[in-house]
Coordinates of C-alpha atoms in Angstrom, one line a residue:
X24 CA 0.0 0.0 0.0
X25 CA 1.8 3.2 -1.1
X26 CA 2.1 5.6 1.8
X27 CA 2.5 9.5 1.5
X28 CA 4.3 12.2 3.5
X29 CA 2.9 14.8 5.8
X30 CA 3.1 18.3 3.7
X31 CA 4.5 21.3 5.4
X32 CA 1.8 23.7 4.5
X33 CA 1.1 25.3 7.9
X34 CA 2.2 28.6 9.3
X35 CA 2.4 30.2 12.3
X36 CA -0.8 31.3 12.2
X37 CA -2.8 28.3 11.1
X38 CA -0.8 26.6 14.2
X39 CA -1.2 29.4 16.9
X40 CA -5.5 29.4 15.9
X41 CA -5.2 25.6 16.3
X42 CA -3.8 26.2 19.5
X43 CA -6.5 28.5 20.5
X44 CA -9.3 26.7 19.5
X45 CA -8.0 23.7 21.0
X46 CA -8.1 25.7 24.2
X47 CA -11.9 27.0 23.5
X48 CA -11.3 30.9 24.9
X49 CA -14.9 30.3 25.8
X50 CA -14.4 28.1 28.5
X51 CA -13.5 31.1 30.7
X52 CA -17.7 31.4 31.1
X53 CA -17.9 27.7 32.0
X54 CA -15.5 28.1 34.6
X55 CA -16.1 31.5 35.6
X56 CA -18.9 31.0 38.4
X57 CA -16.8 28.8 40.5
X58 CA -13.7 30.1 40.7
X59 CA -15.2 33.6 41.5
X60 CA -16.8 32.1 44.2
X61 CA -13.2 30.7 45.5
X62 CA -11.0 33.7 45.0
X63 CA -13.7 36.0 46.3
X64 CA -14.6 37.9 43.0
X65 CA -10.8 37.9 41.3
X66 CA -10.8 35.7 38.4
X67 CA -8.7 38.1 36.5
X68 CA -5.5 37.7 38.9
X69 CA -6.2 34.0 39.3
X70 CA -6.0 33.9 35.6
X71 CA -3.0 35.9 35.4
X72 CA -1.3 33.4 38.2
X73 CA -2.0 30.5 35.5
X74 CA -0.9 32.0 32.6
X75 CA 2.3 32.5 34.5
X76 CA 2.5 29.3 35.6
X77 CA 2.1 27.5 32.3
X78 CA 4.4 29.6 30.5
X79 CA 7.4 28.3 32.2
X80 CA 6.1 25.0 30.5
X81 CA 5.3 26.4 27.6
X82 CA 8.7 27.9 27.1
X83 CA 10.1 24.1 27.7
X84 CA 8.0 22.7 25.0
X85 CA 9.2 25.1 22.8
X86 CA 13.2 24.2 23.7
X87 CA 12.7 20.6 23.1
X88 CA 11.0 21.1 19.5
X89 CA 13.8 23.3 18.2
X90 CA 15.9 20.1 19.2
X91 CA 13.0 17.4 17.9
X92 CA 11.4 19.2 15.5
X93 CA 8.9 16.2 15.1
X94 CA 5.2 15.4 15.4
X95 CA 5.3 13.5 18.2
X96 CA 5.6 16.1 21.3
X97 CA 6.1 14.7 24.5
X98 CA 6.4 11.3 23.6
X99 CA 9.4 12.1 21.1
X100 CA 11.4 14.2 23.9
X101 CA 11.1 11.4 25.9
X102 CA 11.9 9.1 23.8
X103 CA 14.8 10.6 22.3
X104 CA 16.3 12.5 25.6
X105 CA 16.0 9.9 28.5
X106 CA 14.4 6.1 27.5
X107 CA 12.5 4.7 24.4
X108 CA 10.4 2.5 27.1
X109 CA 9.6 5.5 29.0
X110 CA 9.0 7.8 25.8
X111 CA 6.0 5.2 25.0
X112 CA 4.5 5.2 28.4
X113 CA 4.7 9.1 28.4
X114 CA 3.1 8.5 24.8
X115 CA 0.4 6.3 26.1
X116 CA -0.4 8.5 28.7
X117 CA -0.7 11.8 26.4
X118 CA -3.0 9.5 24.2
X119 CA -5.7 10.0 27.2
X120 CA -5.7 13.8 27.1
X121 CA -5.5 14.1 23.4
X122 CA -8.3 11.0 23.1
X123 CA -10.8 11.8 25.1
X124 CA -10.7 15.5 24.0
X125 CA -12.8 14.7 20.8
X126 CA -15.6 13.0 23.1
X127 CA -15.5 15.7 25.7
X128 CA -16.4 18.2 23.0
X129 CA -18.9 16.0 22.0
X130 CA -20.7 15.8 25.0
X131 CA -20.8 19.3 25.5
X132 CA -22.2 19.5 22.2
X133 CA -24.8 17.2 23.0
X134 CA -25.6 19.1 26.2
X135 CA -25.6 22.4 24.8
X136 CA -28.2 20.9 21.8
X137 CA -30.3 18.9 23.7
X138 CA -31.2 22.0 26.3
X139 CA -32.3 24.0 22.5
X140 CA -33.7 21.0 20.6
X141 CA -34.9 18.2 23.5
X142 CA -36.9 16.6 21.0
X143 CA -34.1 15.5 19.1
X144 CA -32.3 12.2 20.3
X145 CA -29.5 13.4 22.6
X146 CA -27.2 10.7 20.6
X147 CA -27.6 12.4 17.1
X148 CA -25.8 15.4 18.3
X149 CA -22.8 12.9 18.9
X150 CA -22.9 10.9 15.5
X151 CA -22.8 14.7 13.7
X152 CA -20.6 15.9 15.9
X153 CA -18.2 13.0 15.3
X154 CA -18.9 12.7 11.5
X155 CA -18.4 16.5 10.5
X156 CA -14.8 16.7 12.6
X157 CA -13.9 13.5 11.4
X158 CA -14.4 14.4 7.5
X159 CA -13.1 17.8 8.0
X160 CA -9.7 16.2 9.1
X161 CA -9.5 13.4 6.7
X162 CA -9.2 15.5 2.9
X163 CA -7.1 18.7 3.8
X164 CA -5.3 19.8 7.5
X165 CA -5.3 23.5 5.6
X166 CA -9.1 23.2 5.0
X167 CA -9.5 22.1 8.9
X168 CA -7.2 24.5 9.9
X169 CA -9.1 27.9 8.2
X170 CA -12.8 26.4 9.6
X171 CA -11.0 26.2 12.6
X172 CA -9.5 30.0 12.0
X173 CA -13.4 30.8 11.3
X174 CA -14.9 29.2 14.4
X175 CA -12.7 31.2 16.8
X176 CA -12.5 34.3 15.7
X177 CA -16.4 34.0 15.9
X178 CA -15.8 33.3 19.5
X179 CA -13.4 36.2 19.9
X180 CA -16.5 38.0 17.9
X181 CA -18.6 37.0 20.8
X182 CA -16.4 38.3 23.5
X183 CA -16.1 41.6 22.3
X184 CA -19.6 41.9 22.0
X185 CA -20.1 40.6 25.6
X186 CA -17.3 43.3 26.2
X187 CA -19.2 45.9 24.7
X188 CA -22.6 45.1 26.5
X189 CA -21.1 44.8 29.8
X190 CA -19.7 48.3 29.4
X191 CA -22.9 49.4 28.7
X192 CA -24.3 47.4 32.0
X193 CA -21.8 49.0 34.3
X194 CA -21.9 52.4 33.1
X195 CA -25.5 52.4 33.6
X196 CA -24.9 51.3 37.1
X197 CA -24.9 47.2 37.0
X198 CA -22.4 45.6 38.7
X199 CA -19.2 47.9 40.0
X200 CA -20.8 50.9 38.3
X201 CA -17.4 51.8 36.9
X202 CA -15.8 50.6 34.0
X203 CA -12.1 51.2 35.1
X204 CA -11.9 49.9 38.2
X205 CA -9.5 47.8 39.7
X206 CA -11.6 45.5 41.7
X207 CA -11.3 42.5 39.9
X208 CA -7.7 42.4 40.0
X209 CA -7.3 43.7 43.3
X210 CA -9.6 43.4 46.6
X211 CA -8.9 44.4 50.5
X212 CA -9.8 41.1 51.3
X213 CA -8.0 39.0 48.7
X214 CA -5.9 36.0 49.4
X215 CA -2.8 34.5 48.3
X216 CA -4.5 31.0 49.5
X217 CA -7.4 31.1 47.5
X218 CA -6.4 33.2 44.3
X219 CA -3.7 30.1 43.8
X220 CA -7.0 27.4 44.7
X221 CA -8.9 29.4 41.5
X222 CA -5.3 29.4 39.5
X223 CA -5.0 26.1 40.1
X224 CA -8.8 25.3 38.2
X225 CA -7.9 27.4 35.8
X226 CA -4.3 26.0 34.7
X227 CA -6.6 23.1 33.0
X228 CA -8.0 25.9 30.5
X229 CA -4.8 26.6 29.1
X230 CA -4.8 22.7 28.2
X231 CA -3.8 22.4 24.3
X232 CA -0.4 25.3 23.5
X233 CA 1.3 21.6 23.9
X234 CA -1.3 20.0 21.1
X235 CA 0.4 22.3 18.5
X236 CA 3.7 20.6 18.3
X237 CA 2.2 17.5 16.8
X238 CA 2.1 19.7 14.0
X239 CA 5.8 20.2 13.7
X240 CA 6.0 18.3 10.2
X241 CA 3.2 19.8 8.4
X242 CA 5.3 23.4 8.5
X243 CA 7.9 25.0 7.1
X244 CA 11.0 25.8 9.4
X245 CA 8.9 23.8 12.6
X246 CA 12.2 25.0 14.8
X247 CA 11.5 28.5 14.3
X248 CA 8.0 28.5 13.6
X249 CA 6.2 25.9 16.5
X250 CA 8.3 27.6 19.3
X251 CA 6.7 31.0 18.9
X252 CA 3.4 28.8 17.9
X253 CA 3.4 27.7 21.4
X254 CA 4.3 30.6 23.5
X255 CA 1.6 32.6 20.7
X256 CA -1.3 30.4 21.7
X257 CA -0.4 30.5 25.6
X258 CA -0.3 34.1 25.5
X259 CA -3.2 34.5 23.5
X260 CA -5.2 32.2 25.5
X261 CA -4.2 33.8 28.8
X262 CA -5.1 37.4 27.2
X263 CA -8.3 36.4 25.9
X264 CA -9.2 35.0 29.5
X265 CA -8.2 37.4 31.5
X266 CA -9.9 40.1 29.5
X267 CA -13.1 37.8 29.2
X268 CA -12.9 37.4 32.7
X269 CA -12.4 41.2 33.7
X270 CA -15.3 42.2 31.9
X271 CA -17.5 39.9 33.5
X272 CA -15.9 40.6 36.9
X273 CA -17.4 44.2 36.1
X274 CA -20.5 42.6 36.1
X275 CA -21.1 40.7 38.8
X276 CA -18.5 41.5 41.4
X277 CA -19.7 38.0 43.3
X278 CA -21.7 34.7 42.7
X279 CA -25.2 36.3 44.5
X280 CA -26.6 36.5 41.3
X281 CA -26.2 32.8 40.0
X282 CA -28.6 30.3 40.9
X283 CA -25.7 27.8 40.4
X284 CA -22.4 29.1 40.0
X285 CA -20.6 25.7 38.6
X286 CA -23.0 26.5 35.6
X287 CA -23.1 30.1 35.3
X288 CA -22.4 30.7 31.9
X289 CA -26.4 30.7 30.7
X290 CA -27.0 33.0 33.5
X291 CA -24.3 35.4 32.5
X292 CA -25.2 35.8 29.0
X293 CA -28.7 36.2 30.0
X294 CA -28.0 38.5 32.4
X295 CA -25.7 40.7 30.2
X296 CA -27.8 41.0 27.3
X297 CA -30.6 39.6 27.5
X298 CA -32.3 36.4 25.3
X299 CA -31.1 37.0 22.0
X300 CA -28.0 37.8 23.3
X301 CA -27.8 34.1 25.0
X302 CA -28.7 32.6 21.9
X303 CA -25.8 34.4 19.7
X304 CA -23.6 33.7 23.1
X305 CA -24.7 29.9 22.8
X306 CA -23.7 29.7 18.9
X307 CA -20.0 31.2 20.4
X308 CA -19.9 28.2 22.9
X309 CA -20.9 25.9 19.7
X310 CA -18.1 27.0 17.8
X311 CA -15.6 26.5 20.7
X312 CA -16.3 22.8 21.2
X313 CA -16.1 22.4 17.4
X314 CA -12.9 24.5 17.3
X315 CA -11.5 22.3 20.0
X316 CA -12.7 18.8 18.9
X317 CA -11.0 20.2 15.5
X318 CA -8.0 20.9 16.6
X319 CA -7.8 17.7 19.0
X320 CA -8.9 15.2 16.3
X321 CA -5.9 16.8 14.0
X322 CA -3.3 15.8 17.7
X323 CA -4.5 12.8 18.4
X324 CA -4.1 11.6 14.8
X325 CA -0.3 13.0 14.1
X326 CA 0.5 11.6 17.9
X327 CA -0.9 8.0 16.3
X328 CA 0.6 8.5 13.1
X329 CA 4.3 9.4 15.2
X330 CA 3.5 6.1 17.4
X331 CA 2.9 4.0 14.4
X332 CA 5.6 5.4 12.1
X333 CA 8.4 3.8 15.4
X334 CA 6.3 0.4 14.9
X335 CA 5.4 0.7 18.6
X336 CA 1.6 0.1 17.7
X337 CA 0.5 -1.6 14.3
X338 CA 2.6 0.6 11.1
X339 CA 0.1 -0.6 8.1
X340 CA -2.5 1.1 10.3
X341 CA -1.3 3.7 12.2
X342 CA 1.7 5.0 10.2
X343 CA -0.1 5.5 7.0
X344 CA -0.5 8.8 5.5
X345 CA -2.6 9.6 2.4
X346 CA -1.0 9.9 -0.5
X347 CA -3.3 12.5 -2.6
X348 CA -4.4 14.4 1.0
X349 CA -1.8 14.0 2.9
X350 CA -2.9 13.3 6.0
X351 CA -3.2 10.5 8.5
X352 CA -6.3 8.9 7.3
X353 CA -6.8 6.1 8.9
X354 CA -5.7 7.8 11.7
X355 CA -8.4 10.4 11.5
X356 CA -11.1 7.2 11.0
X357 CA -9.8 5.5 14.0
X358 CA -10.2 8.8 16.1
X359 CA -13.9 9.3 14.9
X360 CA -14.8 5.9 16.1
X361 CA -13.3 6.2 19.2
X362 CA -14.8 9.5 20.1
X363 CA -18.6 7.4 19.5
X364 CA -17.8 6.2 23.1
X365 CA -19.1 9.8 24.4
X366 CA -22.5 8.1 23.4
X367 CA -22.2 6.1 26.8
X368 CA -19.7 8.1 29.0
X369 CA -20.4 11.1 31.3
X370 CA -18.7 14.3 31.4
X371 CA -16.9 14.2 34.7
X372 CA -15.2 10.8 33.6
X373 CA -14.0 12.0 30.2
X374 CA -12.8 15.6 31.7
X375 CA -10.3 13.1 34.4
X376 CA -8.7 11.1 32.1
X377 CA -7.7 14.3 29.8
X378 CA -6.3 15.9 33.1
X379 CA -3.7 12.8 34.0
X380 CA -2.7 12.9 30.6
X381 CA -1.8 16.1 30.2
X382 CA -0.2 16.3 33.2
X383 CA 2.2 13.8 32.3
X384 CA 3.0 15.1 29.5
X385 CA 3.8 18.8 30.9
X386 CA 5.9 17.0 33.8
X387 CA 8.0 14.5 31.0
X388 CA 8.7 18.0 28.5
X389 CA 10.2 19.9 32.1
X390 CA 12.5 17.4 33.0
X391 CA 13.3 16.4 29.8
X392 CA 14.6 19.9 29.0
X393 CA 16.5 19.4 32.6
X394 CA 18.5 16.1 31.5
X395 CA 19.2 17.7 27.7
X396 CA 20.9 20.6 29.3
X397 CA 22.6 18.0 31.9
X398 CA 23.9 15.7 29.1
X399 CA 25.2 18.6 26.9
X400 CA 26.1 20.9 29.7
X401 CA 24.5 24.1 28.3
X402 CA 23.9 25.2 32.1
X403 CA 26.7 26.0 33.2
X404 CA 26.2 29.6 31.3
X405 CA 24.0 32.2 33.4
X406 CA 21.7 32.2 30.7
X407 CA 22.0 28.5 30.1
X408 CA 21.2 28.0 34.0
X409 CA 18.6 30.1 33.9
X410 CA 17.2 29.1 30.9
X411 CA 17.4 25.2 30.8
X412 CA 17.2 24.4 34.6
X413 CA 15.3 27.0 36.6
X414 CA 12.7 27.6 34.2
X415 CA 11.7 23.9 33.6
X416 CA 12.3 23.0 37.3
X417 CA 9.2 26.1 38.1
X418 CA 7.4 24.6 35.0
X419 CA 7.3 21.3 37.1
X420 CA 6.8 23.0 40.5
X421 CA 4.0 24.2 38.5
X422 CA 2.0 21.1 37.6
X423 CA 3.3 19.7 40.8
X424 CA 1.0 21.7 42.0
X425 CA -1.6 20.6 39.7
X426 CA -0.7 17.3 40.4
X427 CA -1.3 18.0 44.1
X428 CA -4.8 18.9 43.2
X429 CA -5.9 16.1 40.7
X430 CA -9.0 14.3 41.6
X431 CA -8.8 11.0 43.0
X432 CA -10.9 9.8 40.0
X433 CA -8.5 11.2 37.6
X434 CA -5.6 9.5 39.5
X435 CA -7.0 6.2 39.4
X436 CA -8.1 5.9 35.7
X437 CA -4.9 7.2 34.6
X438 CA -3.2 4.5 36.5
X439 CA -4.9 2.0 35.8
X440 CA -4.7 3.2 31.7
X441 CA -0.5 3.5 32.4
X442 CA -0.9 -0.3 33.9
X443 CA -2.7 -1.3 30.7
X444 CA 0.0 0.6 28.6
X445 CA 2.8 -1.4 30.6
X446 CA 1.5 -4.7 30.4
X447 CA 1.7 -3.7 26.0
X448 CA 5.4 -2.3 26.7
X449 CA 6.6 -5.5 28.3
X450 CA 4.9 -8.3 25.6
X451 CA 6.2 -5.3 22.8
X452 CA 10.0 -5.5 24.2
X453 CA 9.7 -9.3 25.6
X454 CA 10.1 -8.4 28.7
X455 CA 12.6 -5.4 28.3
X456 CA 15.1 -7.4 26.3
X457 CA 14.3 -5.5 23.5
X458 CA 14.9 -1.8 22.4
X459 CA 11.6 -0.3 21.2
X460 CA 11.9 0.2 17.4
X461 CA 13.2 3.8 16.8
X462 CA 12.3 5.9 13.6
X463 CA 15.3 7.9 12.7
X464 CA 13.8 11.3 11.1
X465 CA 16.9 12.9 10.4
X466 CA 17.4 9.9 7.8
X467 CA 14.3 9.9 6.4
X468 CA 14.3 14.2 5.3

C-alpha cells in the first residue's frame, strides 16, 4: 500500500489558531462561576497566576521542538532524551488527554443541543458531531485549519460583543458601576491562599499550547516557527481570559446572582444581554467545542501516526498517510470511532482522564529539557542556568502543584490506563530485552 508524507503547508498562524481553538477561549464562562466564588470575585488575577504558571512550561516545550522538531511532542522528547520504554508510556499517557478531548467536546455538544432542541435524540448530536470533525480532518489539515480559523474568531467576535454590552451594563450602574476599576484584579480582602486554589482550576483551560507541536512536520521551518506557535497560543489564551474574565468581573462582582455558579455561563449571558443575546452567546460556545474537537482530532491523529511510524503500535495502520491528501487517514477514521464512546460516558469521567494525561505530558517535556541541558552541559552559562534548569524545574513546581490537586478519579483511571499501557510495553519489548523500534527522522528528510 503506497504511503505518502505529511506536507509542510502550515504557518504560524494556522498553528497558533489551532492552539486557541484547542483551548476554547470560551471556557472562561464555564469556569467563571466557581472560581469567583473561590477567590472571592478575582478571576482576573487568578487567571494571570495561571498563565504564568504555564508559561514556564510552555517555554520548555518550545526548547525541546527546536531540538526534535517532530510530530510526536512529548512522547518524542522522551523518547529521544531519556528512554525509548519510557517515551512510549509518556506517549500512552498523552494518548488520554488528546483522546478523550474529541468525546468531551462531543458531550458538551450534546448538552448544549439537547437544552435548544430536547426533541431531538440526545445521541444524534454525537454521531454529527463526530462525522463532520472526522471528514473535515480526513481530505485537507489547511481546509481544517481555516474552519477552525473561522470558528474562533467568531468566538473572539462574541467576546467583544459581551465586552461591549457589559460596558454598557456598568456604566448604567450594573455591577461595580465603573468601568475602570481595579476591583477584579485587586480586593482588600484577597488571598494569596485562594487566588492560587482558582489558579489552580484554571491551569486546565490553558490545556492544548502543547497539542500544536504535533504539528511540527506539516510546517515550514517547525524549529522557528512551532516555538513561537506555542508561546503565541499560551499568551493568547491567557489574554483572551483574562480580558473575558475582567469584563464579567465588572459585572457581577460575586456569585449572588447565579442560581448555580458551577454552571453560570447561561445566567451570565442572559443577564448581560438579554435572550437573544444568550442565543448568539450559545452559537460562540458551539463554535468552541467544534474548534477544540477540531484541533484535538488533527493531535490525536499525528500523535498515532508518530506512534505507528516507530512500529510501537501496528505501522500498516497507524503510520499510513494519504498519498493525494496527505494526512493520517486512517488515523483520522480510527479517532472518529473512538470519540462514539461519548454516546455512553459522562462528562466528569472523560474531563479526568484528559487531566492525567496532560499532566504527564507537561511533567516528561520539564524534565526532559532538565536532562538535555545536563547531558550537553548548556547550564553552566548564566543564561543556560537560567534558561534550561530553573525555568523547567518552576514549569514542574508548577504542575506539581496541579498534580497535588488532581481528583482522586483522575488518578486512578490514569493509573490504571499507564498499567494497561505497561503490560503492552513488556509483551512489545519481551520483557525489556528489547529496544523499542526507533524511527530515525533525520534519515528519512
Amino acid at each position: 500500500m503506497q504511503t505518502g508524507n505529511l506536507k509542510r503547508s502550515l504557518y504560524l498562524w494556522h498553528i497558533v489558531l489551532l492552539g486557541v481553538g484547542y483551548m476554547t477561549p470560551m471556557v472562561v464562562f464555564d469556569t467563571f462561576g466557581i472560581v469567583s466564588e473561590k477567590t472571592g470575585g478575582h478571576v482576573p488575577t487568578a487567571y494571570i497566576i495561571a498563565l504564568l504558571a504555564m508559561l514556564f512550561t510552555a517555554a520548555s516545550y518550545g526548547k525541546m521542538v527546536k531540538i526534535y522538531p517532530q510530530a510526536g511532542s512529548s512522547y518524542t522528547y522522551t523518547q529521544k532524551t531519556i528512554s525509548p520504554h519510557l517515551g512510549f508510556l509518556v506517549g500512552w499517557s498523552s494518548l488520554l488527554d488528546y483522546l478523550f478531548l474529541p468525546m468531551v467536546n462531543g458531550i458538551l455538544t450534546k448538552i448544549y443541543l439537547t437544552a435548544l432542541f430536547p426533541e431531538v435524540y440526545p445521541w444524534i448530536w454525537v454521531v454529527a458531531f463526530v462525522l463532520l470533525m472526522t471528514i473535515i480532518n480526513l481530505f485537507n489539515v489547511n481546509f481544517a485549519a481555516n474552519f477552525n480559523s473561522f470558528l474562533v474568531f467568531f468566538q473572539m467576535l462574541v467576546i467583544v460583543i459581551f465586552g461591549a454590552l457589559v460596558v454598557k451594563g456598568v456604566m448604567g450602574g450594573e455591577g461595580t458601576g465603573e468601568v475602570l476599576s481595579a476591583q477584579p484584579f485587586f480586593g482588600p480582602h484577597m488571598e494569596i491562599s485562594t487566588l492560587i486554589t482558582g489558579a489552580t482550576i484554571l491551569c486546565f483551560s490553558f490545556l492544548g499550547f502543547d497539542a500544536v507541536t504535533t504539528l511540527s512536520e506539516e510546517t515550514p521551518n517547525p524549529s522557528k516557527t512551532v516555538p513561537r506557535a506555542i508561546f503565541l497560543t499560551a499568551l493568547i489564551g491567557g489574554v483572551l481570559f483574562v480580558t473575558a474574565s475582567f469584563f464579567t468581573q465588572l459585572f457581577f462582582p460575586d456569585v449572588s446572582r447565579f442560581s448555580d455558579p458551577e454552571a453560570a455561563s447561561p445566567e451570565i449571558a442572559l443577564f448581560v444581554g438579554g435572550k437573544l443575546f444568550q442565543a448568539f452567546f450559545l452559537a460562540g460556545t458551539l463554535c468552541g467545542t467544534l474548534a477544540s474537537g477540531l484541533a484535538s482530532h488533527a493531535s490525536v491523529s499525528r500523535l498515532l501516526y508518530v506512534m505507528g511510524r516507530d512500529q510501537m503500535i501496528p505501522k500498516k495502520l497507524f503510520g499510513f498517510v494519504h498519498p493525494k491528501y496527505n494526512t493520517p487517514f486512517f488515523n483520522v477514521i480510527f479517532v472518529g470511532s473512538i470519540s462514539l464512546v461519548a454516546l455512553f460516558l459522562d462528562l466528569v469521567t472523560a474531563t479526568s482522564l484528559i487531566n492525567f494525561g496532560a499532566l504527564i505530558a507537561f511533567t516528561f517535556v520539564n524534565i526532559c529539557v532538565i536532562v538535555h541541558s545536563i547531558r550537553n552541559k548548556s547550564f553552566r552559562t548564566i543564561k543556560g542556568f537560567l534558561s534550561t534548569i530553573l525555568s523547567p524545574v518552576l514549569g514542574a513546581a508548577s504542575v506539581f502543584i496541579l498534580w497535588l490537586n488532581l481528583e482522586m478519579s483522575s488518578l486512578i483511571l490514569g493509573i490504571v490506563w499507564a498499567v494497561i499501557g505497561i503490560g503492552y510495553l513488556l509483551y512489545r519489548t519481551k520483557w525489556f530485552t528489547e529496544s523499542p523500534p526507533l524511527f530515525h527522522f533525520e534519515k528519512a528528510q
